Amino acid sequence: MMRQTAKEKRRLSSSLFFTILCINLGTLLVLAVLNYQIFYRRYNRTYQDSFVKYNQQVTDLAFDNIDELVTQSMLKIPQLYFSSLNENKPILLPQEESIAGSSQKVRELTEELSKIQKAYPYLDGIDIYYEATQTIVTGFNNVHFPVDDQMKERYLPWYHDYVNGKLEEGFQPKTGVAYAVDHPVLTYIKRISKPRWGGKDIVVAVYVNPQKYGEFIDLKQGRLSILSRDYQLIYESSEDEGVKNGITEEILRYAEQEQMDLRTGVPPFAMKSAENNVVVFHDVSPDTGLMYLYSVNADRFYSSLDHTYRMLLMNFTVFIVFNAIVWVVILCYNHFVYRRRIHAVTEKAGIEIQEGNRGFDASLELLTKEVTSMHETINSSKGILFQNTVRSLIFGKNPEKELEKVKEYLNAEQVCAFLFITENQKQEQISAEMLQEKFQPGQGVYDVLSTTVGKDRTAAFVIFHGEDWEQVRGDFLEKTMSEYPEYRVVSGGICEIQDSGIQKSYNSAQEAARYLYVFTEEQYLPLEQIKIEERKGSGSHQKIFDGFRRGIYSENVLGVKSHLEMLVVSFKTGNYTIDYCMSTLRDLMTLMYQIMQQYQLDMWVVYGYDIREYYKHIPDIDLFYTWCSDVCETMMKNIYEKKQSVDLDVREQILILLEHDEKDLSLDFLAGQLNMRPDAASRVFRQVMGKGYSEYIKEKKMKTAVELLAQDWAVKDIAEQMGYSSAQYFIKVFKEEYGMTPHQYKKTLKQESPEKR
């Protein structure tokens, strides 16, 4: 009988471990399936959106490079190389006199054109027709002197259609253009006129080989299309195996059907039809108005993403299998260790190790010790469990169930949340357990539930009868604020407990706590004092920002601090929402960052941190004023030192160049004289003159215009003298500057003149 009992106990012991093993493996499997569902089902779309957004950024960068380095060069060439500058004289000479028979002038012309070819490597060719002398230049170095229209047609196959109105000036549509080279090109035609040429102009055709776009974007993996402002197809790359012909027309029809305006910020979209299943990226150049479309076969586009998914699933499977093996090994090991432990415990207890009593008495002994230890742990954790229950009432999805655990505190119907907040990181947080001990249930007209809700705040929920509110609030604040005078206190709204009142009151107290940022003098701030529903969510601080900017530029420290102080006062007295205040401060930080970028100040070198993030951690508006004032002083000091560091020779050079006729003085000309890139010349100009190049030239032109008006010049003559494209545009600029038209300004001068006499 004894041997049979021992066998049954061994079977019981083995079956126990197998049961534990099955439970653990089942739990692992359930967790694996759950994690898979959460990752794959919930985050699959997010990951895919991130993938598309990344490819959109890469494609937009390619579009920008194509537009800036290739397409815009077609616009710049007629403007830069056919203007009335001395260095352009060899190019303009054939329009003003015949160079036939002069090898020296022909050589000078071709040398200048070869410079254009070197400066713009993406050009395929440039054709020039000088109507005054009927001289033709093709390529970059071929000069022709046609004797009849037939020769002219042979060298310039597009000119006949252009002068007859079949082709318009600008970028030419894909069809109907006669190419001057042996392969399709992107063509831009420009007529250049000067009054002194007597109606006979220079007509320039600039060619770009679109295959050069392959240096910026993959033309083998997708199809690139370029459209004009009126949606005419200018260029479409050759067919690839994933995208069929006619894709551009399909995209335009699809966009019209879906009511999408491709010239606005529409994100990349998928389009599926009988012929094509593609993902379409698009962008519009703000300078040329051209639209770029890039169509990629959807299966090919998502292939790398699908590969990533497969790799993740494979890794996930390997992880599950590996963990299952580890669980099995650990449990088997524990099984054998457990058996040895039974032997050791029984021997230590003086129990004879026999077949009939192997280890079970020892198991009961160990179990008894564990249960005793767990009981002691639970008793010592009652305070923590109580706080967790209160937190569940605040943050739980179903707080009604948790109310049963604290029903001894629910002796009334209404609740109001109080938050005790410390803004000193070194200050210790109020102990929720100590606060709870001060208010035992049933000892007064109100009860209190308390818990910690963050590193810097403790929440207390006062439960009371509505008619006793003023007495309850006064008593509670007297008992707490007298003991914790260094803490700031806010209270939320009064809510009914059974209607998720604890959550609602806590959320309103959290919202009220945000307004401590502007209510810097208040130690206790109730929700009703803030009057959130009456606060304005919008406003205008542009005048303050303008004054702040002027103070920075003029290095007026007092002016900057004065406008900062005006901003602080407006926040405290202007009845704005806290979200609007923080949004305005974010705009202020953006303005300061832009000024630093303008003057090329490295904020990390100057301040040691990023001001756009640091200001968010400042606890109130008064400290923000102090901090921002110090930052502005440092910034103005660095701007002053930056200005003083500008090379004196460069400064003198710029001042000499500014004496040049403003009609012909361009930023490119200035950059060329200074041997700088245009962007570098623009920055140096701002450092020297204290204002931007365009702003300076505009002011200079307006001053000259005023002087000419005083001399009774005609508006049309002044516009031409100042280099404006038309008198109407000159009038518009003049009115923006002086608030009146040139004619009105003349009348003002005539009215003032007799008074002076």
mmCIF file of C-alpha atoms in Angstrom, residues 178-515:
data_model
loop_
_atom_site.group_PDB
_atom_site.id
_atom_site.type_symbol
_atom_site.label_atom_id
_atom_site.label_comp_id
_atom_site.label_asym_id
_atom_site.label_seq_id
_atom_site.Cartn_x
_atom_site.Cartn_y
_atom_site.Cartn_z
ATOM 1 C CA ALA A 178 10.352 70.707 -84.169
ATOM 2 C CA TYR A 179 13.551 69.659 -82.373
ATOM 3 C CA ALA A 180 16.784 71.255 -83.429
ATOM 4 C CA VAL A 181 18.691 68.205 -82.182
ATOM 5 C CA ASP A 182 18.361 64.487 -82.971
ATOM 6 C CA HIS A 183 16.392 63.531 -79.836
ATOM 7 C CA PRO A 184 13.423 64.967 -77.861
ATOM 8 C CA VAL A 185 14.314 67.879 -75.604
ATOM 9 C CA LEU A 186 12.593 70.246 -73.214
ATOM 10 C CA THR A 187 12.280 73.542 -75.094
ATOM 11 C CA TYR A 188 11.940 77.091 -73.747
ATOM 12 C CA ILE A 189 11.523 80.023 -76.166
ATOM 13 C CA LYS A 190 12.085 83.638 -75.116
ATOM 14 C CA ARG A 191 11.905 86.888 -77.133
ATOM 15 C CA ILE A 192 14.245 89.631 -75.911
ATOM 16 C CA SER A 193 13.372 93.207 -76.838
ATOM 17 C CA LYS A 194 15.111 96.573 -76.453
ATOM 18 C CA PRO A 195 13.720 99.933 -77.603
ATOM 19 C CA ARG A 196 16.913 100.761 -79.453
ATOM 20 C CA TRP A 197 16.585 97.703 -81.703
ATOM 21 C CA GLY A 198 13.674 99.238 -83.586
ATOM 22 C CA GLY A 199 11.191 96.385 -83.227
ATOM 23 C CA LYS A 200 13.617 93.694 -84.358
ATOM 24 C CA ASP A 201 14.436 91.423 -81.425
ATOM 25 C CA ILE A 202 16.529 88.456 -80.377
ATOM 26 C CA VAL A 203 14.679 85.136 -80.170
ATOM 27 C CA VAL A 204 16.331 82.492 -77.968
ATOM 28 C CA ALA A 205 15.429 78.789 -77.765
ATOM 29 C CA VAL A 206 17.005 76.890 -74.851
ATOM 30 C CA TYR A 207 17.091 73.073 -74.899
ATOM 31 C CA VAL A 208 17.492 70.638 -72.015
ATOM 32 C CA ASN A 209 17.803 66.887 -72.514
ATOM 33 C CA PRO A 210 15.205 65.496 -70.047
ATOM 34 C CA GLN A 211 17.211 62.312 -69.682
ATOM 35 C CA LYS A 212 19.551 64.440 -67.533
ATOM 36 C CA TYR A 213 16.766 64.323 -64.939
ATOM 37 C CA GLY A 214 17.907 60.760 -64.321
ATOM 38 C CA GLU A 215 20.766 62.191 -62.252
ATOM 39 C CA PHE A 216 18.201 63.353 -59.686
ATOM 40 C CA ILE A 217 15.340 60.835 -59.954
ATOM 41 C CA ASP A 218 15.172 57.182 -61.008
ATOM 42 C CA LEU A 219 13.628 57.167 -64.516
ATOM 43 C CA LYS A 220 13.961 53.371 -64.743
ATOM 44 C CA GLN A 221 11.796 52.687 -61.707
ATOM 45 C CA GLY A 222 9.107 55.278 -62.484
ATOM 46 C CA ARG A 223 7.851 57.753 -65.045
ATOM 47 C CA LEU A 224 8.453 61.511 -64.793
ATOM 48 C CA SER A 225 5.960 63.929 -66.389
ATOM 49 C CA ILE A 226 6.213 67.732 -66.586
ATOM 50 C CA LEU A 227 3.137 69.883 -67.232
ATOM 51 C CA SER A 228 2.705 73.605 -67.868
ATOM 52 C CA ARG A 229 0.519 75.955 -65.836
ATOM 53 C CA ASP A 230 -2.478 75.105 -68.067
ATOM 54 C CA TYR A 231 -1.848 71.327 -67.666
ATOM 55 C CA GLN A 232 -0.302 70.875 -71.120
ATOM 56 C CA LEU A 233 2.160 67.987 -71.233
ATOM 57 C CA ILE A 234 5.674 69.315 -71.775
ATOM 58 C CA TYR A 235 7.626 66.130 -71.143
ATOM 59 C CA GLU A 236 7.004 62.486 -70.278
ATOM 60 C CA SER A 237 9.836 59.996 -69.790
ATOM 61 C CA SER A 238 10.010 56.839 -71.917
ATOM 62 C CA GLU A 239 7.902 53.790 -71.067
ATOM 63 C CA ASP A 240 9.039 51.363 -68.375
ATOM 64 C CA GLU A 241 7.700 47.912 -67.658
ATOM 65 C CA GLY A 242 5.609 49.022 -64.657
ATOM 66 C CA VAL A 243 3.889 52.177 -66.023
ATOM 67 C CA LYS A 244 2.063 52.253 -69.369
ATOM 68 C CA ASN A 245 1.690 55.067 -71.909
ATOM 69 C CA GLY A 246 -0.910 57.757 -71.307
ATOM 70 C CA ILE A 247 -0.316 57.758 -67.537
ATOM 71 C CA THR A 248 -0.335 61.572 -67.373
ATOM 72 C CA GLU A 249 -3.790 61.855 -68.940
ATOM 73 C CA GLU A 250 -5.049 59.121 -66.569
ATOM 74 C CA ILE A 251 -3.715 61.005 -63.537
ATOM 75 C CA LEU A 252 -5.374 64.265 -64.616
ATOM 76 C CA ARG A 253 -8.699 62.512 -65.231
ATOM 77 C CA TYR A 254 -8.456 60.727 -61.887
ATOM 78 C CA ALA A 255 -7.670 63.993 -60.052
ATOM 79 C CA GLU A 256 -10.638 65.715 -61.702
ATOM 80 C CA GLN A 257 -12.914 62.772 -60.844
ATOM 81 C CA GLU A 258 -11.765 62.752 -57.202
ATOM 82 C CA GLN A 259 -11.949 66.591 -57.045
ATOM 83 C CA MET A 260 -8.277 66.912 -56.184
ATOM 84 C CA ASP A 261 -6.393 70.115 -56.989
ATOM 85 C CA LEU A 262 -2.873 68.921 -57.726
ATOM 86 C CA ARG A 263 -1.557 72.482 -57.358
ATOM 87 C CA THR A 264 -2.371 72.457 -53.646
ATOM 88 C CA GLY A 265 -0.864 70.384 -50.834
ATOM 89 C CA VAL A 266 -2.488 67.074 -51.831
ATOM 90 C CA PRO A 267 -0.332 64.206 -50.480
ATOM 91 C CA PRO A 268 0.879 61.308 -52.680
ATOM 92 C CA PHE A 269 -1.997 59.080 -53.754
ATOM 93 C CA ALA A 270 -2.563 55.639 -55.244
ATOM 94 C CA MET A 271 -4.351 55.258 -58.586
ATOM 95 C CA LYS A 272 -5.535 51.947 -60.004
ATOM 96 C CA SER A 273 -6.985 51.427 -63.473
ATOM 97 C CA ALA A 274 -7.137 48.735 -66.141
ATOM 98 C CA GLU A 275 -3.757 49.817 -67.497
ATOM 99 C CA ASN A 276 -1.914 51.146 -64.480
ATOM 100 C CA ASN A 277 -1.622 50.527 -60.749
ATOM 101 C CA VAL A 278 0.640 53.329 -59.560
ATOM 102 C CA VAL A 279 1.587 55.595 -56.666
ATOM 103 C CA VAL A 280 1.753 59.247 -57.775
ATOM 104 C CA PHE A 281 4.065 61.892 -56.256
ATOM 105 C CA HIS A 282 3.630 65.482 -57.392
ATOM 106 C CA ASP A 283 4.852 69.011 -56.762
ATOM 107 C CA VAL A 284 4.486 72.489 -58.328
ATOM 108 C CA SER A 285 7.398 74.876 -58.776
ATOM 109 C CA PRO A 286 6.657 78.267 -57.167
ATOM 110 C CA ASP A 287 9.021 79.954 -59.649
ATOM 111 C CA THR A 288 8.215 78.377 -63.042
ATOM 112 C CA GLY A 289 4.677 77.155 -62.284
ATOM 113 C CA LEU A 290 5.550 73.778 -63.815
ATOM 114 C CA MET A 291 3.963 70.669 -62.304
ATOM 115 C CA TYR A 292 6.107 67.568 -61.749
ATOM 116 C CA LEU A 293 4.447 64.133 -61.612
ATOM 117 C CA TYR A 294 6.350 60.961 -60.769
ATOM 118 C CA SER A 295 4.435 57.692 -61.197
ATOM 119 C CA VAL A 296 5.798 54.466 -59.678
ATOM 120 C CA ASN A 297 4.326 51.002 -60.095
ATOM 121 C CA ALA A 298 2.572 50.255 -56.787
ATOM 122 C CA ASP A 299 3.809 46.643 -56.569
ATOM 123 C CA ARG A 300 7.371 47.768 -57.180
ATOM 124 C CA PHE A 301 7.032 50.719 -54.792
ATOM 125 C CA TYR A 302 5.802 48.631 -51.862
ATOM 126 C CA SER A 303 8.148 45.700 -52.539
ATOM 127 C CA SER A 304 10.783 46.905 -50.064
ATOM 128 C CA LEU A 305 8.066 47.571 -47.470
ATOM 129 C CA ASP A 306 6.649 44.063 -47.980
ATOM 130 C CA HIS A 307 10.144 42.656 -47.640
ATOM 131 C CA THR A 308 10.524 44.510 -44.343
ATOM 132 C CA TYR A 309 7.211 43.092 -43.128
ATOM 133 C CA ARG A 310 8.325 39.569 -44.032
ATOM 134 C CA MET A 311 11.606 40.049 -42.192
ATOM 135 C CA LEU A 312 9.786 41.371 -39.122
ATOM 136 C CA LEU A 313 7.378 38.434 -39.134
ATOM 137 C CA MET A 314 10.244 35.984 -39.537
ATOM 138 C CA ASN A 315 12.146 37.601 -36.662
ATOM 139 C CA PHE A 316 8.969 37.603 -34.591
ATOM 140 C CA THR A 317 8.476 33.872 -35.264
ATOM 141 C CA VAL A 318 12.098 33.097 -34.391
ATOM 142 C CA PHE A 319 11.670 35.103 -31.186
ATOM 143 C CA ILE A 320 8.570 33.110 -30.203
ATOM 144 C CA VAL A 321 10.221 29.760 -30.945
ATOM 145 C CA PHE A 322 13.348 30.751 -29.044
ATOM 146 C CA ASN A 323 11.319 31.856 -26.015
ATOM 147 C CA ALA A 324 9.318 28.631 -26.087
ATOM 148 C CA ILE A 325 12.533 26.591 -26.047
ATOM 149 C CA VAL A 326 13.887 28.706 -23.194
ATOM 150 C CA TRP A 327 10.642 28.213 -21.227
ATOM 151 C CA VAL A 328 10.824 24.439 -21.699
ATOM 152 C CA VAL A 329 14.473 24.312 -20.624
ATOM 153 C CA ILE A 330 13.872 26.513 -17.584
ATOM 154 C CA LEU A 331 10.836 24.517 -16.459
ATOM 155 C CA CYS A 332 12.624 21.185 -16.890
ATOM 156 C CA TYR A 333 15.554 22.544 -14.954
ATOM 157 C CA ASN A 334 13.233 23.840 -12.204
ATOM 158 C CA HIS A 335 11.542 20.462 -12.080
ATOM 159 C CA PHE A 336 14.793 18.686 -11.237
ATOM 160 C CA VAL A 337 15.940 21.457 -8.873
ATOM 161 C CA TYR A 338 12.564 21.280 -7.106
ATOM 162 C CA ARG A 339 12.948 17.573 -6.545
ATOM 163 C CA ARG A 340 16.442 18.048 -5.113
ATOM 164 C CA ARG A 341 15.127 20.834 -2.900
ATOM 165 C CA ILE A 342 12.504 18.468 -1.510
ATOM 166 C CA HIS A 343 15.235 16.042 -0.526
ATOM 167 C CA ALA A 344 17.309 18.812 1.103
ATOM 168 C CA VAL A 345 14.386 20.259 3.090
ATOM 169 C CA THR A 346 13.192 16.897 4.339
ATOM 170 C CA GLU A 347 16.696 15.923 5.419
ATOM 171 C CA LYS A 348 17.156 19.277 7.184
ATOM 172 C CA ALA A 349 13.845 18.739 8.976
ATOM 173 C CA GLY A 350 15.023 15.310 10.133
ATOM 174 C CA ILE A 351 12.456 13.458 8.051
ATOM 175 C CA GLU A 352 13.557 10.117 6.861
ATOM 176 C CA ILE A 353 13.609 10.106 3.061
ATOM 177 C CA GLN A 354 11.476 7.188 2.153
ATOM 178 C CA GLU A 355 9.493 6.275 -0.910
ATOM 179 C CA GLY A 356 6.231 7.090 0.758
ATOM 180 C CA ASN A 357 6.947 10.589 2.069
ATOM 181 C CA ARG A 358 9.373 11.982 -0.506
ATOM 182 C CA GLY A 359 9.089 15.735 -0.439
ATOM 183 C CA PHE A 360 5.401 16.460 0.152
ATOM 184 C CA ASP A 361 5.748 17.474 3.816
ATOM 185 C CA ALA A 362 8.597 19.752 2.762
ATOM 186 C CA SER A 363 6.394 21.195 -0.020
ATOM 187 C CA LEU A 364 3.695 22.097 2.523
ATOM 188 C CA GLU A 365 6.319 23.713 4.728
ATOM 189 C CA LEU A 366 7.637 25.874 1.886
ATOM 190 C CA LEU A 367 4.106 26.764 0.806
ATOM 191 C CA THR A 368 3.238 27.836 4.360
ATOM 192 C CA LYS A 369 6.289 30.104 4.509
ATOM 193 C CA GLU A 370 5.469 31.690 1.138
ATOM 194 C CA VAL A 371 1.849 32.337 2.114
ATOM 195 C CA THR A 372 2.954 33.922 5.393
ATOM 196 C CA SER A 373 5.448 36.126 3.561
ATOM 197 C CA MET A 374 2.852 37.198 0.995
ATOM 198 C CA HIS A 375 0.379 38.077 3.781
ATOM 199 C CA GLU A 376 2.944 40.336 5.419
ATOM 200 C CA THR A 377 3.731 41.976 2.059
ATOM 201 C CA ILE A 378 0.062 42.680 1.400
ATOM 202 C CA ASN A 379 -0.374 44.275 4.835
ATOM 203 C CA SER A 380 2.597 46.553 4.215
ATOM 204 C CA SER A 381 1.249 47.507 0.781
ATOM 205 C CA LYS A 382 -2.235 48.669 1.783
ATOM 206 C CA GLY A 383 -1.283 52.308 1.359
ATOM 207 C CA ILE A 384 0.061 51.690 -2.139
ATOM 208 C CA LEU A 385 -3.014 49.643 -3.073
ATOM 209 C CA PHE A 386 -5.273 52.422 -1.797
ATOM 210 C CA GLN A 387 -3.480 54.991 -3.954
ATOM 211 C CA ASN A 388 -3.708 52.675 -6.955
ATOM 212 C CA THR A 389 -7.456 52.436 -6.390
ATOM 213 C CA VAL A 390 -7.769 56.230 -6.345
ATOM 214 C CA ARG A 391 -5.677 56.448 -9.533
ATOM 215 C CA SER A 392 -8.036 53.926 -11.143
ATOM 216 C CA LEU A 393 -10.919 56.265 -10.303
ATOM 217 C CA ILE A 394 -9.053 58.996 -12.208
ATOM 218 C CA PHE A 395 -7.533 57.143 -15.135
ATOM 219 C CA GLY A 396 -9.408 53.824 -15.298
ATOM 220 C CA LYS A 397 -11.647 52.926 -18.198
ATOM 221 C CA ASN A 398 -14.435 51.757 -15.851
ATOM 222 C CA PRO A 399 -14.077 53.762 -12.600
ATOM 223 C CA GLU A 400 -17.561 52.783 -11.390
ATOM 224 C CA LYS A 401 -16.238 49.356 -10.328
ATOM 225 C CA GLU A 402 -13.502 50.940 -8.209
ATOM 226 C CA LEU A 403 -16.007 52.992 -6.195
ATOM 227 C CA GLU A 404 -16.917 49.858 -4.195
ATOM 228 C CA LYS A 405 -13.368 49.707 -2.802
ATOM 229 C CA VAL A 406 -13.610 53.203 -1.278
ATOM 230 C CA LYS A 407 -17.319 53.257 -0.413
ATOM 231 C CA GLU A 408 -16.540 54.084 3.245
ATOM 232 C CA TYR A 409 -15.373 57.529 1.975
ATOM 233 C CA LEU A 410 -18.468 58.119 -0.160
ATOM 234 C CA ASN A 411 -20.749 59.680 2.446
ATOM 235 C CA ALA A 412 -21.884 62.521 0.160
ATOM 236 C CA GLU A 413 -22.862 63.084 -3.447
ATOM 237 C CA GLN A 414 -20.461 65.717 -4.778
ATOM 238 C CA VAL A 415 -16.695 65.919 -5.265
ATOM 239 C CA CYS A 416 -14.112 68.606 -6.016
ATOM 240 C CA ALA A 417 -10.481 67.913 -6.983
ATOM 241 C CA PHE A 418 -7.570 69.863 -5.440
ATOM 242 C CA LEU A 419 -4.010 69.694 -6.845
ATOM 243 C CA PHE A 420 -0.966 70.508 -4.661
ATOM 244 C CA ILE A 421 1.829 71.532 -7.030
ATOM 245 C CA THR A 422 5.494 72.250 -6.416
ATOM 246 C CA GLU A 423 7.559 74.123 -8.993
ATOM 247 C CA ASN A 424 10.843 73.516 -7.151
ATOM 248 C CA GLN A 425 12.417 70.281 -8.350
ATOM 249 C CA LYS A 426 14.478 69.980 -5.160
ATOM 250 C CA GLN A 427 11.389 70.231 -2.949
ATOM 251 C CA GLU A 428 9.913 66.968 -1.682
ATOM 252 C CA GLN A 429 6.476 65.960 -2.894
ATOM 253 C CA ILE A 430 3.551 65.931 -0.448
ATOM 254 C CA SER A 431 3.081 62.404 0.855
ATOM 255 C CA ALA A 432 -0.349 61.124 -0.191
ATOM 256 C CA GLU A 433 -0.340 58.662 2.742
ATOM 257 C CA MET A 434 0.321 61.423 5.300
ATOM 258 C CA LEU A 435 -2.348 63.599 3.697
ATOM 259 C CA GLN A 436 -4.797 60.692 3.811
ATOM 260 C CA GLU A 437 -4.110 60.073 7.504
ATOM 261 C CA LYS A 438 -5.165 63.671 8.305
ATOM 262 C CA PHE A 439 -8.677 62.968 6.994
ATOM 263 C CA GLN A 440 -10.022 59.656 8.304
ATOM 264 C CA PRO A 441 -13.435 58.604 6.901
ATOM 265 C CA GLY A 442 -16.549 59.697 8.792
ATOM 266 C CA GLN A 443 -14.806 62.139 11.170
ATOM 267 C CA GLY A 444 -16.168 65.389 9.683
ATOM 268 C CA VAL A 445 -18.686 66.922 7.283
ATOM 269 C CA TYR A 446 -16.505 65.871 4.353
ATOM 270 C CA ASP A 447 -14.120 63.061 3.389
ATOM 271 C CA VAL A 448 -10.896 63.099 1.367
ATOM 272 C CA LEU A 449 -9.291 60.673 -1.106
ATOM 273 C CA SER A 450 -5.668 61.424 -2.015
ATOM 274 C CA THR A 451 -2.972 60.052 -4.331
ATOM 275 C CA THR A 452 0.132 61.171 -6.200
ATOM 276 C CA VAL A 453 -0.429 61.905 -9.893
ATOM 277 C CA GLY A 454 3.058 62.927 -11.007
ATOM 278 C CA LYS A 455 6.527 63.926 -9.863
ATOM 279 C CA ASP A 456 5.415 67.443 -8.941
ATOM 280 C CA ARG A 457 1.796 67.132 -7.819
ATOM 281 C CA THR A 458 -0.517 65.373 -5.370
ATOM 282 C CA ALA A 459 -4.288 65.154 -5.876
ATOM 283 C CA ALA A 460 -6.901 65.341 -3.097
ATOM 284 C CA PHE A 461 -10.604 64.708 -3.796
ATOM 285 C CA VAL A 462 -12.924 66.357 -1.288
ATOM 286 C CA ILE A 463 -16.333 64.599 -1.033
ATOM 287 C CA PHE A 464 -19.109 66.732 0.493
ATOM 288 C CA HIS A 465 -22.743 67.843 0.439
ATOM 289 C CA GLY A 466 -23.364 70.756 -1.919
ATOM 290 C CA GLU A 467 -24.832 73.101 0.664
ATOM 291 C CA ASP A 468 -21.664 72.843 2.813
ATOM 292 C CA TRP A 469 -19.224 73.802 -0.001
ATOM 293 C CA GLU A 470 -17.944 77.163 1.272
ATOM 294 C CA GLN A 471 -17.416 75.817 4.795
ATOM 295 C CA VAL A 472 -15.760 72.647 3.465
ATOM 296 C CA ARG A 473 -13.406 74.507 1.152
ATOM 297 C CA GLY A 474 -12.358 76.979 3.823
ATOM 298 C CA ASP A 475 -11.676 74.240 6.384
ATOM 299 C CA PHE A 476 -9.748 72.056 3.916
ATOM 300 C CA LEU A 477 -7.537 74.898 2.667
ATOM 301 C CA GLU A 478 -6.843 76.078 6.217
ATOM 302 C CA LYS A 479 -5.681 72.616 7.294
ATOM 303 C CA THR A 480 -3.519 71.976 4.224
ATOM 304 C CA MET A 481 -2.088 75.327 3.124
ATOM 305 C CA SER A 482 -1.000 76.202 6.647
ATOM 306 C CA GLU A 483 1.009 72.958 6.766
ATOM 307 C CA TYR A 484 2.254 73.183 3.172
ATOM 308 C CA PRO A 485 2.668 76.942 2.537
ATOM 309 C CA GLU A 486 5.351 76.408 -0.104
ATOM 310 C CA TYR A 487 2.940 74.594 -2.436
ATOM 311 C CA ARG A 488 0.536 76.151 -4.924
ATOM 312 C CA VAL A 489 -3.032 74.825 -4.982
ATOM 313 C CA VAL A 490 -5.675 74.693 -7.713
ATOM 314 C CA SER A 491 -9.216 73.326 -7.542
ATOM 315 C CA GLY A 492 -11.409 71.951 -10.324
ATOM 316 C CA GLY A 493 -15.129 71.954 -10.896
ATOM 317 C CA ILE A 494 -17.789 70.478 -8.593
ATOM 318 C CA CYS A 495 -19.228 67.226 -10.035
ATOM 319 C CA GLU A 496 -21.593 64.425 -9.096
ATOM 320 C CA ILE A 497 -19.627 61.341 -7.949
ATOM 321 C CA GLN A 498 -21.779 58.720 -9.657
ATOM 322 C CA ASP A 499 -21.484 60.447 -13.043
ATOM 323 C CA SER A 500 -17.678 59.847 -13.373
ATOM 324 C CA GLY A 501 -17.368 62.962 -11.246
ATOM 325 C CA ILE A 502 -13.887 62.200 -9.891
ATOM 326 C CA GLN A 503 -12.492 61.975 -13.421
ATOM 327 C CA LYS A 504 -14.267 65.125 -14.602
ATOM 328 C CA SER A 505 -13.276 67.214 -11.598
ATOM 329 C CA TYR A 506 -9.661 66.039 -11.872
ATOM 330 C CA ASN A 507 -9.530 66.918 -15.590
ATOM 331 C CA SER A 508 -10.896 70.406 -14.887
ATOM 332 C CA ALA A 509 -8.315 70.870 -12.093
ATOM 333 C CA GLN A 510 -5.565 69.847 -14.529
ATOM 334 C CA GLU A 511 -6.810 72.463 -16.983
ATOM 335 C CA ALA A 512 -6.901 75.096 -14.219
ATOM 336 C CA ALA A 513 -3.314 74.168 -13.244
ATOM 337 C CA ARG A 514 -2.138 75.203 -16.690
ATOM 338 C CA TYR A 515 -3.207 78.785 -15.914
#
